PDB file of C-alpha atoms in Angstrom:
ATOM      1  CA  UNK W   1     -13.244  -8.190  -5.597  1.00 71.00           C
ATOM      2  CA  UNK W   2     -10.691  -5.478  -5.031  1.00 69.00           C
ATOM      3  CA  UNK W   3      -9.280  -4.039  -8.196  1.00 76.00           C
ATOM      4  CA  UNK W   4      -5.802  -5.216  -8.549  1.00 84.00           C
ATOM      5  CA  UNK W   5      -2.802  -2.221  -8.678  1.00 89.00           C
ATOM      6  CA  UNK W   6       0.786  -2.668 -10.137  1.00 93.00           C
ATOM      7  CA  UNK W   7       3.375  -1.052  -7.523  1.00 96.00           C
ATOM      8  CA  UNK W   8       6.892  -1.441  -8.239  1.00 96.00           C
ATOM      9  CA  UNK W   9      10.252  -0.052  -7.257  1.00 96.00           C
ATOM     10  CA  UNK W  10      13.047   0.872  -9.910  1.00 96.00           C
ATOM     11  CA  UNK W  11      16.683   1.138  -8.851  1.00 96.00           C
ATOM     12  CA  UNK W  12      15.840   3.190  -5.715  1.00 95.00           C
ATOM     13  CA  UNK W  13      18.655   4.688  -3.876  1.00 94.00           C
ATOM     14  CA  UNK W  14      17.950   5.981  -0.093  1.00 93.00           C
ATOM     15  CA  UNK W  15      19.888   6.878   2.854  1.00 88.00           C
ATOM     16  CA  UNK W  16      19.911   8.811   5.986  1.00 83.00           C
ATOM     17  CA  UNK W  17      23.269  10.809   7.593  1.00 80.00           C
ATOM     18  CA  UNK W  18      25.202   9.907   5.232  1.00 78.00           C
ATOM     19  CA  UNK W  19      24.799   6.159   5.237  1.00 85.00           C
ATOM     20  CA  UNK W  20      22.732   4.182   2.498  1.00 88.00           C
ATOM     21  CA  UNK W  21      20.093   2.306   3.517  1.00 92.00           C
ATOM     22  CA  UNK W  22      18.822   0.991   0.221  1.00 93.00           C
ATOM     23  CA  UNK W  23      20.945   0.620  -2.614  1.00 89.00           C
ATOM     24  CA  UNK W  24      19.546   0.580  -6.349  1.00 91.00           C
ATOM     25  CA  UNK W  25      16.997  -1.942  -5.408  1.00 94.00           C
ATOM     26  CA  UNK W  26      14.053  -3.018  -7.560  1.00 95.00           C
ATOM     27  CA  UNK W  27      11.218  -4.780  -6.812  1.00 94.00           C
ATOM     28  CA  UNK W  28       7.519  -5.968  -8.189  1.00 95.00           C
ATOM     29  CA  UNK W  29       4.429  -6.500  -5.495  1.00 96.00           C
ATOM     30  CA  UNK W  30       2.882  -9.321  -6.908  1.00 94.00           C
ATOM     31  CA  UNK W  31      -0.735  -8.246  -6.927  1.00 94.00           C
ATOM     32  CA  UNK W  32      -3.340  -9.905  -5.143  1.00 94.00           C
ATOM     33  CA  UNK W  33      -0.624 -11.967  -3.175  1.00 96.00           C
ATOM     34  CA  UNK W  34      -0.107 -11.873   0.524  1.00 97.00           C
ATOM     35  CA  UNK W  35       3.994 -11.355   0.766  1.00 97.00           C
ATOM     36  CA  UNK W  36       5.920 -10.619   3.802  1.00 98.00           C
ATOM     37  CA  UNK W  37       9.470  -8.618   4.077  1.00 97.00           C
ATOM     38  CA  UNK W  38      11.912 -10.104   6.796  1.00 97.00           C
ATOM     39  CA  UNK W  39      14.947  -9.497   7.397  1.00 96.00           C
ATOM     40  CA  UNK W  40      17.744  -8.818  10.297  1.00 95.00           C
ATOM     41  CA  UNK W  41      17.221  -4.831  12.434  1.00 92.00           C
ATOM     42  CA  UNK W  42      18.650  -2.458  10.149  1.00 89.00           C
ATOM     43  CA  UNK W  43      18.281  -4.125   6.772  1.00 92.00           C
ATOM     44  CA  UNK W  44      15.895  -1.406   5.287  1.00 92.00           C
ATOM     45  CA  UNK W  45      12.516  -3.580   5.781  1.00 94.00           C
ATOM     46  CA  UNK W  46      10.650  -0.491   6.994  1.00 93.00           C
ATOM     47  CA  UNK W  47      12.325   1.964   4.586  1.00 94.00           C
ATOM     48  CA  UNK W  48      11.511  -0.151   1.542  1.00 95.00           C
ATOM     49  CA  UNK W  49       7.840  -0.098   2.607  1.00 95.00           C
ATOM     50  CA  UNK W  50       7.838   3.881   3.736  1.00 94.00           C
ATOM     51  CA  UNK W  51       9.261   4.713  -0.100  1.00 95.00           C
ATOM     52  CA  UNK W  52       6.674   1.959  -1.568  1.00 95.00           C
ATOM     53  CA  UNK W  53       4.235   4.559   0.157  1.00 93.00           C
ATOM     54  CA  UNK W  54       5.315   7.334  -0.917  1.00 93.00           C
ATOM     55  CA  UNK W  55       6.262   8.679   2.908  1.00 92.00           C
ATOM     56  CA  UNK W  56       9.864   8.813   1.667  1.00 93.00           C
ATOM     57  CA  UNK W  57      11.208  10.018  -1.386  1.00 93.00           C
ATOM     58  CA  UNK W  58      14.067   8.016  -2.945  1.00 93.00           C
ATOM     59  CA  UNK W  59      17.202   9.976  -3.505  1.00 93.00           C
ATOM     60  CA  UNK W  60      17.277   8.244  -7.069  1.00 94.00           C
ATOM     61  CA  UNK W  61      15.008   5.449  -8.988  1.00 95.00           C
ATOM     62  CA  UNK W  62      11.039   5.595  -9.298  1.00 96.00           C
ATOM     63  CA  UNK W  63       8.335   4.343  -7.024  1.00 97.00           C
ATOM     64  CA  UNK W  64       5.291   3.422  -9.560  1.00 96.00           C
ATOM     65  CA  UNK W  65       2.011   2.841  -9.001  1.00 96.00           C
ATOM     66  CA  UNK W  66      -0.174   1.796 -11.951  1.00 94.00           C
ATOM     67  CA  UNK W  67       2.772   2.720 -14.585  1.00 93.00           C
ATOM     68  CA  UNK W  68       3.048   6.876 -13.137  1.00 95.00           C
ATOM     69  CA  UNK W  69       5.510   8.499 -10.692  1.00 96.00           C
ATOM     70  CA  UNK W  70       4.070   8.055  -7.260  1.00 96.00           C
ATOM     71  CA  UNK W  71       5.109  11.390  -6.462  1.00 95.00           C
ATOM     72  CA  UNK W  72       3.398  12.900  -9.329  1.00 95.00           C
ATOM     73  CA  UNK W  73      -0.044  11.544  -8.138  1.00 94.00           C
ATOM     74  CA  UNK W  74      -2.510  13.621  -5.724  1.00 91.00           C
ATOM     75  CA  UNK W  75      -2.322  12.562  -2.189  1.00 88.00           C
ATOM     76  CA  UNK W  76      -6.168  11.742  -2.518  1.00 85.00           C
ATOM     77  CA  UNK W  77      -5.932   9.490  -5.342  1.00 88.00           C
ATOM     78  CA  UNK W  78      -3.289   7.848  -3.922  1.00 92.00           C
ATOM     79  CA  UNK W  79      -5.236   7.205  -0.692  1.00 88.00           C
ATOM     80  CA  UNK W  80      -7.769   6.180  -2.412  1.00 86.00           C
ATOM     81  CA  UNK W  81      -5.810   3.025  -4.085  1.00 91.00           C
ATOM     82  CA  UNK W  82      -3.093   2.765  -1.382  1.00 93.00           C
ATOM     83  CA  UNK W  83      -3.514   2.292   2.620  1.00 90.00           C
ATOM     84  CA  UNK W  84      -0.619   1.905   4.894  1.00 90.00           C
ATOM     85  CA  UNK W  85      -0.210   1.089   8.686  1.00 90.00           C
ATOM     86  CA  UNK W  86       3.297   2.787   9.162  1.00 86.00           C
ATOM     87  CA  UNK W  87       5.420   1.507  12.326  1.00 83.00           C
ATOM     88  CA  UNK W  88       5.017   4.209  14.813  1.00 79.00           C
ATOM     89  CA  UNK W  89       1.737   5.780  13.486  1.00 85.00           C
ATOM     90  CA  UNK W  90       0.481   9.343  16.001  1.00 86.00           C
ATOM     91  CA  UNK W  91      -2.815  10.423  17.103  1.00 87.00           C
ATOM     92  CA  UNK W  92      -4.025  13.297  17.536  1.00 87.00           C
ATOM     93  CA  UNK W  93      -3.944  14.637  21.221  1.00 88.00           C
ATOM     94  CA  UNK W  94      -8.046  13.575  22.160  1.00 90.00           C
ATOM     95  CA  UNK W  95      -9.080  11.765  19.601  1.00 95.00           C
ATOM     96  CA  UNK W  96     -11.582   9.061  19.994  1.00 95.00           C
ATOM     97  CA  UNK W  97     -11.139   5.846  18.280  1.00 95.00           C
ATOM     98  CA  UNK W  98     -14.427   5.851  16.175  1.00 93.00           C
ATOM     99  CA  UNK W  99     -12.875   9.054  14.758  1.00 93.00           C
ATOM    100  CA  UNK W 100      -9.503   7.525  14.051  1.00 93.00           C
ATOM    101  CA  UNK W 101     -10.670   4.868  12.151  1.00 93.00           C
ATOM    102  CA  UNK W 102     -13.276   6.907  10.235  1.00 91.00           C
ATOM    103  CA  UNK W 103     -10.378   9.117   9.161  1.00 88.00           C
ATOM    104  CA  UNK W 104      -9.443   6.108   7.013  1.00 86.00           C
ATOM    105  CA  UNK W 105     -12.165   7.248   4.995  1.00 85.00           C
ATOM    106  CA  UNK W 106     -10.962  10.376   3.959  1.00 81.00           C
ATOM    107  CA  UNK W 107      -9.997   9.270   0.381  1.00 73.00           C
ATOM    108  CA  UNK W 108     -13.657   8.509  -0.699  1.00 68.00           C
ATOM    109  CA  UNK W 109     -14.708  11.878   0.851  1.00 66.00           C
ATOM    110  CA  UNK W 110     -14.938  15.294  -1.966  1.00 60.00           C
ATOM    111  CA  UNK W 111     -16.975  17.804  -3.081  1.00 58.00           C
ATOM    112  CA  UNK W 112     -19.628  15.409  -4.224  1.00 53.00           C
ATOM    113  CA  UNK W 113     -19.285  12.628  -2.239  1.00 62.00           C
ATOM    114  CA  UNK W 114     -20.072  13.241   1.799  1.00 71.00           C
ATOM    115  CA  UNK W 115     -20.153  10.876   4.415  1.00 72.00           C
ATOM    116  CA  UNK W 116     -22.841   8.180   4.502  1.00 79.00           C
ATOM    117  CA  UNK W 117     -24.029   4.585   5.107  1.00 84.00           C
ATOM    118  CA  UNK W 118     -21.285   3.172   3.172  1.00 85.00           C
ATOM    119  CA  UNK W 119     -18.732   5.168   5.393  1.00 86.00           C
ATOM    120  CA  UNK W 120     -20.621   4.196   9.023  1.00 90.00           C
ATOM    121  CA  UNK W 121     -20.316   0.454   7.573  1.00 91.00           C
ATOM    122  CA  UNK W 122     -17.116   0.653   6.539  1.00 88.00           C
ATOM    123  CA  UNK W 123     -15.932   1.987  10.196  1.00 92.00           C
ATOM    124  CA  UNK W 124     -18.220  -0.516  12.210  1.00 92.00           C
ATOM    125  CA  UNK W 125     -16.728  -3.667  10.257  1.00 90.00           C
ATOM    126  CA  UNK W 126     -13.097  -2.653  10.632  1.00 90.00           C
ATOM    127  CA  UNK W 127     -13.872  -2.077  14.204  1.00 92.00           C
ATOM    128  CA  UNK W 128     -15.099  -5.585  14.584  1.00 90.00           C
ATOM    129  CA  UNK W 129     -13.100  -7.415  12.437  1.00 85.00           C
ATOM    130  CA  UNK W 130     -10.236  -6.110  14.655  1.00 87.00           C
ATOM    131  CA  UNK W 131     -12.299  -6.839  18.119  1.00 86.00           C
ATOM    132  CA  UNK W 132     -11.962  -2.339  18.817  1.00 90.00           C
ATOM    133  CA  UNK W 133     -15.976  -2.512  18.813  1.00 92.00           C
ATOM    134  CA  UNK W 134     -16.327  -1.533  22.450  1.00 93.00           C
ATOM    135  CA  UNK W 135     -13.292   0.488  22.214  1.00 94.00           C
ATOM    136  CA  UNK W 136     -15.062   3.127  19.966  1.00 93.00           C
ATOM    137  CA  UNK W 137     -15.862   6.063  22.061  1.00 94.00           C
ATOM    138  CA  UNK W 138     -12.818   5.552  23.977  1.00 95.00           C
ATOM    139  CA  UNK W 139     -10.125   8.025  23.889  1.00 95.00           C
ATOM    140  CA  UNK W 140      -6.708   6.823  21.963  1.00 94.00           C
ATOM    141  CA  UNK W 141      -4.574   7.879  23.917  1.00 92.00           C
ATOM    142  CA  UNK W 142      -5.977   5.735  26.834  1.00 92.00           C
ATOM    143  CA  UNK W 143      -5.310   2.499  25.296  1.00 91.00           C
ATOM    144  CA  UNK W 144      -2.790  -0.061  26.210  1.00 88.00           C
ATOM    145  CA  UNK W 145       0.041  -0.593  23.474  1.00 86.00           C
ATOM    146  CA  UNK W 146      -1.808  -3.729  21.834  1.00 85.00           C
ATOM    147  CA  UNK W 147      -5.355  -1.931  21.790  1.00 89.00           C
ATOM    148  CA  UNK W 148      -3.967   1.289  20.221  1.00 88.00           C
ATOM    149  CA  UNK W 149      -2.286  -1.097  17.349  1.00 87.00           C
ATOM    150  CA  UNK W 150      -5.707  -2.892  16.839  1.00 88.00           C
ATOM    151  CA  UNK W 151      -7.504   0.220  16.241  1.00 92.00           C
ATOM    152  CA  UNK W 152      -4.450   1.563  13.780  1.00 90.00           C
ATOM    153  CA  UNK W 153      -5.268  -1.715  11.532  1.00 89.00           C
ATOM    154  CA  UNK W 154      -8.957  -1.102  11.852  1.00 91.00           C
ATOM    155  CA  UNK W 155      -8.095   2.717  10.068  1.00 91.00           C
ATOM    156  CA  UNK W 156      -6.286   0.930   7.551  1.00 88.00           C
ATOM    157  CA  UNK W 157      -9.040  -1.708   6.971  1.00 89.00           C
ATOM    158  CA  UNK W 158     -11.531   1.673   6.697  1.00 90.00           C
ATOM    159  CA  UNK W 159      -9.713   2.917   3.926  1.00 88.00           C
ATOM    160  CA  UNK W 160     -10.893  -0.356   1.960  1.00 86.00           C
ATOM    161  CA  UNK W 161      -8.122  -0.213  -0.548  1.00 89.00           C
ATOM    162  CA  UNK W 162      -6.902  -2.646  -2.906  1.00 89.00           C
ATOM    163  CA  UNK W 163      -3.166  -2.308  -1.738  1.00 94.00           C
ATOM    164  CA  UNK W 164      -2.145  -2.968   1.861  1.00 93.00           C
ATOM    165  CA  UNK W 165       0.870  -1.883   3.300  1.00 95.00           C
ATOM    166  CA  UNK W 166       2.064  -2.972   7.228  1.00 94.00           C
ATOM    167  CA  UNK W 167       4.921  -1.834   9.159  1.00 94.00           C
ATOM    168  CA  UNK W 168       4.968  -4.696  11.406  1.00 92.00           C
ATOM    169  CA  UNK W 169       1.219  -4.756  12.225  1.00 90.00           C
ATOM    170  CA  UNK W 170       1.713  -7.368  15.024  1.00 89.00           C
ATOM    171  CA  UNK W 171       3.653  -4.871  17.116  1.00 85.00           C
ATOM    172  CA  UNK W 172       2.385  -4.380  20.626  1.00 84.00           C
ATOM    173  CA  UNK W 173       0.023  -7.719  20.244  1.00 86.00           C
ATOM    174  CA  UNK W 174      -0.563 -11.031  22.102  1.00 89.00           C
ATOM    175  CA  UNK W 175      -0.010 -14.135  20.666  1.00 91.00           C
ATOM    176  CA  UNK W 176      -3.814 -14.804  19.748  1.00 90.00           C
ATOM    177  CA  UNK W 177      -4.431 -11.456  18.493  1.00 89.00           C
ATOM    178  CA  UNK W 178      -1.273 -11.653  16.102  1.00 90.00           C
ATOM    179  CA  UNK W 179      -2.866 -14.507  14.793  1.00 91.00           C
ATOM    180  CA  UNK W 180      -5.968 -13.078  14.468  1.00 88.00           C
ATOM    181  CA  UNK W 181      -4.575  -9.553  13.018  1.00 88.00           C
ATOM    182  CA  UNK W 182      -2.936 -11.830  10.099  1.00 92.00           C
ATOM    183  CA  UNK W 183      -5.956 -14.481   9.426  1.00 91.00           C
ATOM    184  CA  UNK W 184      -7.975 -10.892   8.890  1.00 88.00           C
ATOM    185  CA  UNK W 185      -5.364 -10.066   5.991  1.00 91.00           C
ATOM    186  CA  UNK W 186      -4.903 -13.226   4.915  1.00 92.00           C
ATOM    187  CA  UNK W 187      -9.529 -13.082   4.858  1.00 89.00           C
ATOM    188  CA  UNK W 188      -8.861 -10.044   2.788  1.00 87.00           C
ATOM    189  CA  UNK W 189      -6.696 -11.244   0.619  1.00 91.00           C
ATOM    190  CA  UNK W 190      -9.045 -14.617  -0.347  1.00 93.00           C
ATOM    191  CA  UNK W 191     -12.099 -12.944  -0.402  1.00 88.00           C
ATOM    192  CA  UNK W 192     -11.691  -9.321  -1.734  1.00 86.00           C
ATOM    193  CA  UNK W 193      -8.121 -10.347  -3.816  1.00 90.00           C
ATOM    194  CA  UNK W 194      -6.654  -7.311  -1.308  1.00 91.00           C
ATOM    195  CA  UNK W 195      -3.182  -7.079  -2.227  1.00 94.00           C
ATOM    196  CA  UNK W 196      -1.151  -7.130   1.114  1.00 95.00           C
ATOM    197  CA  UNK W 197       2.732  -6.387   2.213  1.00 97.00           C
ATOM    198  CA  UNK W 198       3.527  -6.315   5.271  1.00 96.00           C
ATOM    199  CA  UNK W 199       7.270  -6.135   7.269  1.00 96.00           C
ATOM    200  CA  UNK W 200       7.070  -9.193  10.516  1.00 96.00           C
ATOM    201  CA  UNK W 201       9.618  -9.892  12.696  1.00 93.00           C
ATOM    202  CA  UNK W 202       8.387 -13.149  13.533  1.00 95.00           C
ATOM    203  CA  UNK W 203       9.838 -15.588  10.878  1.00 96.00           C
ATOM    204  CA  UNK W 204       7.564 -18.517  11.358  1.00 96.00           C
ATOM    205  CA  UNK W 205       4.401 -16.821  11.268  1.00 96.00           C
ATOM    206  CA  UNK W 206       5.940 -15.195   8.084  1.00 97.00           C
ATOM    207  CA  UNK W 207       6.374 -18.554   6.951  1.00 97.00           C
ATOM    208  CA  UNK W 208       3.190 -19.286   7.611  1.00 97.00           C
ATOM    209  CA  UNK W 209       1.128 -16.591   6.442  1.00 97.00           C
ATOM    210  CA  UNK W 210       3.088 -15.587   3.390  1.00 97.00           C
ATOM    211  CA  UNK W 211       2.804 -16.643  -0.430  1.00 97.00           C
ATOM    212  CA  UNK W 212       5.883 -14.754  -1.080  1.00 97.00           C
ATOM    213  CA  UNK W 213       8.278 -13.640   1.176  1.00 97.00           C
ATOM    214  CA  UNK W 214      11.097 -11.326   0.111  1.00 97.00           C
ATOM    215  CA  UNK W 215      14.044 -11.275   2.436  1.00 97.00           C
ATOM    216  CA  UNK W 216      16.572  -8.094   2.816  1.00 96.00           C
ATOM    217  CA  UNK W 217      20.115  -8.018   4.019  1.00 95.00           C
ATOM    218  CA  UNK W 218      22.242  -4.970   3.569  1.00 91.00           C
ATOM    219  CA  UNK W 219      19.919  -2.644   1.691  1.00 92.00           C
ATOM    220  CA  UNK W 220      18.861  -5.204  -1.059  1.00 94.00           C
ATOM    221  CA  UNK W 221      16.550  -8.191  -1.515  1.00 96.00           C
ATOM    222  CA  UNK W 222      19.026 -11.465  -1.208  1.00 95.00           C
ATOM    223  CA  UNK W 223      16.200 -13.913  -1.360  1.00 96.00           C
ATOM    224  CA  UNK W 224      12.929 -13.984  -3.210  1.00 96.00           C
ATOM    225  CA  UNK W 225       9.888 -16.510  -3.807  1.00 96.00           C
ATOM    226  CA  UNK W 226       7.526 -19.026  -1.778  1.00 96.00           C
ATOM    227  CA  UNK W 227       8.597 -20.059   1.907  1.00 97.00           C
ATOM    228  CA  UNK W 228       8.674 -23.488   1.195  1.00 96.00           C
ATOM    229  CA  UNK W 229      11.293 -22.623  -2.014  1.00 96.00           C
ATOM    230  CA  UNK W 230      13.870 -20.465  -0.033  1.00 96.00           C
ATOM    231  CA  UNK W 231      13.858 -21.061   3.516  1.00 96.00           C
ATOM    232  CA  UNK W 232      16.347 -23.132   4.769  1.00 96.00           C
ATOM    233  CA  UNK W 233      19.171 -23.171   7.638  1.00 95.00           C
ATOM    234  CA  UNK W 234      22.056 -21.654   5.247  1.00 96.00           C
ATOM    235  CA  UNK W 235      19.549 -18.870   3.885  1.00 96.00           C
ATOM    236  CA  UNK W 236      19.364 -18.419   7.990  1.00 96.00           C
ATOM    237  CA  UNK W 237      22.570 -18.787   8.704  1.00 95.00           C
ATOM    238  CA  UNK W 238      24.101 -16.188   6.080  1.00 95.00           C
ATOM    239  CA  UNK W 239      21.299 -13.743   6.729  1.00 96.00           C
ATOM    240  CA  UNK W 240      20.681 -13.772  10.564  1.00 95.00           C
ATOM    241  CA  UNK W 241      24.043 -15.426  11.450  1.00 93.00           C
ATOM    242  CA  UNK W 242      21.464 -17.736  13.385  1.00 92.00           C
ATOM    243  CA  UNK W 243      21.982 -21.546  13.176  1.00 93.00           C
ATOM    244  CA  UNK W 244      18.734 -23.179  13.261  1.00 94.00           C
ATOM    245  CA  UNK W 245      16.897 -26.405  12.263  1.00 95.00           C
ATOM    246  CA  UNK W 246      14.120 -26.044   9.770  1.00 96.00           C
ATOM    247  CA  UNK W 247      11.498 -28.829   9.653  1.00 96.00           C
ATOM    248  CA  UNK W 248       8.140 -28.901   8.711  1.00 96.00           C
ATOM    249  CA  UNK W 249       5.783 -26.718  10.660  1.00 96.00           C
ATOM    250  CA  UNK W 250       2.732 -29.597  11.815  1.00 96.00           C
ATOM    251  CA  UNK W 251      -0.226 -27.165  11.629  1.00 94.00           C
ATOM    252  CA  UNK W 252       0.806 -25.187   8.045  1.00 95.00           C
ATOM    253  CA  UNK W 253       3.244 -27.827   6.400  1.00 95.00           C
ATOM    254  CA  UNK W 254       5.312 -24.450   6.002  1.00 96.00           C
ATOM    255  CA  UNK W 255       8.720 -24.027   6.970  1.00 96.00           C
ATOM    256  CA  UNK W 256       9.591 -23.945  11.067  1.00 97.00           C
ATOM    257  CA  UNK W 257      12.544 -22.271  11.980  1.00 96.00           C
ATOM    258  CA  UNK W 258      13.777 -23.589  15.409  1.00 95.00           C
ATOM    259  CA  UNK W 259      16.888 -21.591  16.507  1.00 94.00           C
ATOM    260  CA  UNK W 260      19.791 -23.358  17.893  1.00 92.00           C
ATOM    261  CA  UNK W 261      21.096 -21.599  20.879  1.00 85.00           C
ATOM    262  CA  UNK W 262      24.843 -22.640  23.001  1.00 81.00           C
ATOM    263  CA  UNK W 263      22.367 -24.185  25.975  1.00 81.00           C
ATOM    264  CA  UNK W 264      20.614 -26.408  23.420  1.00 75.00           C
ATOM    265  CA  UNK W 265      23.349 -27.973  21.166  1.00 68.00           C
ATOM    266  CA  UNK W 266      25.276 -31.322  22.248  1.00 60.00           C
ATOM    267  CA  UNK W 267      28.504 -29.482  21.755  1.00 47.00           C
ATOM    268  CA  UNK W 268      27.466 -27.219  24.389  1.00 41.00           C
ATOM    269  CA  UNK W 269      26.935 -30.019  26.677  1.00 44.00           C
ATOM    270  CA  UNK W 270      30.396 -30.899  28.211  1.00 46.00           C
ATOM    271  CA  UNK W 271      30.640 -32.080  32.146  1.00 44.00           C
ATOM    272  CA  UNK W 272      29.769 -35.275  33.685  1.00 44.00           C
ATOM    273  CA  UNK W 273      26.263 -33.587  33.752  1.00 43.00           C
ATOM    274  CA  UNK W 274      25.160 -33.136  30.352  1.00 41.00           C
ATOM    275  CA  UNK W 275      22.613 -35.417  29.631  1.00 41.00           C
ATOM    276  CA  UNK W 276      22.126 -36.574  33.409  1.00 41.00           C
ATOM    277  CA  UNK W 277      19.455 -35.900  35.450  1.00 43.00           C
ATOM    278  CA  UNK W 278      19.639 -34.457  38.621  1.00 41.00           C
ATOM    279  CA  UNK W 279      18.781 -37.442  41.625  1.00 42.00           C
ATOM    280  CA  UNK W 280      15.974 -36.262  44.037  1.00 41.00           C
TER     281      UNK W 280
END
């Protein structure tokens, strides 16, 4: 079992040109949960998780990780505890994939430890767990959007951390591979107690996949706790300005967001055609 980590945010303040993009938020990743950030474009999903990983620096507050200053850790020890998939992650110009993902082993690398069995395992299972096996001598940058974001995960899943950190890891992916991609962390997460966060668009697999799922709006967390305990059509309508139904999802028993659109509501329907079918 992975060793679990305490990260937590304390009154961070960030902001770019002038405008502030988190404001004085605090939050807790529960450890060795699964929990999910959603939230409407522009709501600071991705910047919460970038500062939680210490790619930005807040302008005030504290990123923590086991009770010290992010910031005042080595990069190596970091690494070591911390892996993170960032949104728009860049290869090096040439760079085969088996060396990609066996840069995820860098942390465990030093003067006394070189690389060895452990490393060559650790780079062939992320590979297959994230079906990149035959991809390995293959050149990066000759992969198709959904292949490239495979192999990112398997780097990540190299690294064999206890804390996981995804920018929207389902970027770029099919529908079965998404699925796939998140079973994988949700594998982790059961059988090595991985603790995972990750930022999805996609509200129902969120729902799905999710013990916690911690929803943003304007900077700061508005929502907080298990699917099945906050989602509902007024947290939707308030946050996404979407109206919706939300019933039971019939393969997960988790909440199912279906969105109401203009074309699909009976007020919409007006005319001596609504409702009629055409005659052949």
């Amino acid at each position: 079992m992975s060793e679990r980590h305490m990260l937590r945010a304390e009154e961070i303040r960030l902001g770019y040109n002038g405008r502030e993009v988190l404001g004085g938020l605090s939050f807790e990743v529960p450890p060795g949960e699964v929990t999910v950030i959603v939230g409407p474009n522009g709501c600071g999903k991705s910047t919460l998780l970038r500062t939680l990983a210490r790619l930005l620096r807040p302008a005030s507050g504290t990123v923590c990780l086991d009770g010290r200053d992010i910031h005042t850790m080595p990069t190596r020890k970091v690494a070591a505890v911390l892996g993170i998939l960032p949104q728009t992650p860049v290869a090096p110009a040439g760079i085969r994939v088996s060396e990609l993902v066996g840069q995820g082993r860098y942390p465990h690398q030093g003067r006394l430890r070189r690389w060895g069995v452990e490393d060559e395992d650790a780079v062939a299972q992320a590979l297959l767990a994230t079906d990149a096996l035959e991809l390995a001598e293959r050149p990066v940058d000759e992969l198709s959007g959904g292949q490239r974001q495979r192999v990112w995960i398997a780097m990540a899943l190299a690294q064999r951390t206890g804390l996981l950190l995804l920018d929207e890891p389902t970027t770029f992916l099919d529908v079965p591979h998404q699925v796939e991609v998140l079973d994988l962390l949700t594998d982790l997460n059961r059988r090595e107690g991985t603790t995972v966060v990750a930022v999805l668009h996609d509200l129902n697999l969120a729902c799905r996949y999710a013990d916690r799922i911690v929803v943003m709006n304007g900077g700061t967390i508005v929502a907080e706790g298990s699917p099945s305990r906050i989602v509902g059509e007024e947290l939707m309508r308030t946050v996404f300005g979407m109206d919706c139904r939300v019933i039971a999802d019939p393969v997960s028993d988790t909440p199912l967001i279906v969105p109401i659109g203009r074309h699909h509501c009976t007020a919409a329907r007006t005319g001596p055609a609504a409702g009629a079918v055409s005659p052949r």
